[in-house]
Coordinates of C-alpha atoms in Angstrom, one line a residue:
M94 CA 14.1 -19.0 23.3
E95 CA 17.2 -20.9 22.4
G96 CA 17.2 -23.8 19.9
G97 CA 17.4 -26.5 22.5
A98 CA 14.6 -25.1 24.7
L99 CA 12.5 -24.5 21.6
R100 CA 12.9 -28.1 20.6
R101 CA 11.9 -29.4 24.1
V102 CA 8.8 -27.2 24.1
A103 CA 7.8 -28.5 20.6
K104 CA 8.4 -32.1 21.7
A105 CA 6.3 -31.7 24.8
L106 CA 3.5 -30.1 22.7
R107 CA 3.5 -33.0 20.2
R108 CA 3.4 -35.5 23.0
H109 CA 0.3 -33.9 24.6
A110 CA -1.5 -33.0 21.3
G111 CA -0.8 -36.2 19.4
P112 CA -0.4 -36.4 15.7
Q113 CA -2.5 -33.3 15.0
A114 CA 0.3 -31.0 16.3
R115 CA 2.5 -32.0 13.4
R116 CA 0.0 -30.5 10.9
T117 CA 0.1 -27.0 12.4
R118 CA 2.7 -24.3 11.7
P119 CA 6.2 -25.1 13.0
L120 CA 6.7 -23.7 16.5
H121 CA 9.6 -21.4 15.5
L122 CA 7.2 -19.6 13.1
L123 CA 4.8 -18.8 16.0
F124 CA 7.4 -16.5 17.6
Q125 CA 8.1 -14.5 14.4
K126 CA 6.5 -11.2 13.7
P127 CA 4.2 -11.2 10.7
H128 CA 5.5 -9.8 7.5
R129 CA 3.3 -7.6 5.3
K130 CA 3.3 -7.9 1.5
R131 CA 2.1 -4.4 1.3
P132 CA 2.5 -1.5 3.7
A133 CA -0.4 -0.5 5.9
H134 CA -2.3 2.5 4.6
F135 CA -3.8 4.9 7.1
P136 CA -6.6 7.3 6.3
S137 CA -5.6 10.9 5.8
V138 CA -6.9 13.1 8.7
A139 CA -7.3 16.9 8.4
V140 CA -6.3 18.6 11.7
G141 CA -6.6 22.3 12.0
F142 CA -4.9 24.2 9.2
Q143 CA -2.4 21.5 8.2
S144 CA -1.8 21.1 4.6
I145 CA -2.8 17.8 3.0
I146 CA -0.4 16.1 0.6
I147 CA -1.3 12.7 -0.7
F148 CA 1.1 10.2 -2.3
L149 CA -0.6 8.0 -4.9
T150 CA 0.4 5.0 -6.9
L151 CA -1.8 4.1 -9.8
C152 CA -1.3 0.8 -11.8
T153 CA -2.6 -0.2 -15.1
R154 CA -4.9 -3.2 -15.2
H155 CA -3.0 -6.5 -15.2
R156 CA 0.2 -4.3 -15.1
K157 CA 0.1 -3.9 -18.9
P158 CA 2.7 -1.4 -20.2
L159 CA 0.1 1.0 -21.6
L160 CA 1.9 4.2 -20.5
A161 CA 5.2 3.6 -22.3
N162 CA 4.7 6.3 -24.9
N163 CA 4.7 10.1 -25.1
E164 CA 1.0 10.3 -26.2
A165 CA -0.1 8.5 -23.0
A166 CA 2.0 10.8 -20.9
R167 CA 0.5 13.9 -22.7
L168 CA -3.0 12.6 -22.1
I169 CA -2.3 12.2 -18.4
I170 CA -0.4 15.5 -17.8
E171 CA -2.6 18.0 -19.7
P172 CA -5.7 17.4 -17.5
W173 CA -3.6 17.8 -14.4
R174 CA -2.4 21.2 -15.6
A175 CA -6.0 22.3 -16.3
A176 CA -7.5 21.0 -13.0
N177 CA -8.6 23.6 -10.5
F178 CA -9.5 21.6 -7.4
W179 CA -6.4 19.4 -7.1
R180 CA -2.8 20.2 -7.8
V181 CA -0.3 17.5 -8.9
G182 CA 3.3 18.0 -7.7
R183 CA 6.2 15.7 -8.5
Y184 CA 5.3 12.6 -10.5
V185 CA 6.9 9.6 -12.2
I186 CA 5.2 7.9 -15.2
M187 CA 6.5 4.4 -15.7
P188 CA 5.3 1.9 -18.4
N189 CA 2.7 0.3 -16.1
Y190 CA 2.2 2.6 -13.1
I191 CA 2.4 6.3 -12.0
H192 CA 3.6 7.7 -8.7
L193 CA 2.5 11.2 -7.8
F194 CA 2.1 13.7 -5.0
C195 CA -1.2 15.7 -5.0
A196 CA -2.9 18.2 -2.8
P197 CA -6.2 20.0 -2.7
N198 CA -6.0 23.5 -4.3
T199 CA -9.4 25.0 -3.7
V200 CA -12.6 23.9 -2.1
P201 CA -15.4 23.4 -4.7
A202 CA -18.2 26.0 -4.5
Q203 CA -20.8 23.2 -4.8
P204 CA -20.5 19.7 -3.4
L205 CA -19.7 16.9 -5.9
K206 CA -22.7 14.9 -4.6
S207 CA -26.0 16.2 -3.3

């Protein structure tokens, strides 16, 4: 809708709805697409023999910069190297979050839960 037509529609709606129409969202906002603050996350689906690669972002509580030292990085990386069931690929360790790609390496012989 053009500006003039939009104003005429808004004026007609106010006339029919009375003073309550002024308390709702402005009419031009009704025609806008919603904006997401965060992207939609879809569940991973295993189809056939496709490989599964998962991208993770892990944040510290209250975004405190707890990871801004070599000791924290060492404590994170060493268990990744020793792990058998999941492999960690490329990663970035920032002061308050970690980005990483991971994929299943082997299927456990016994289920984690019974």
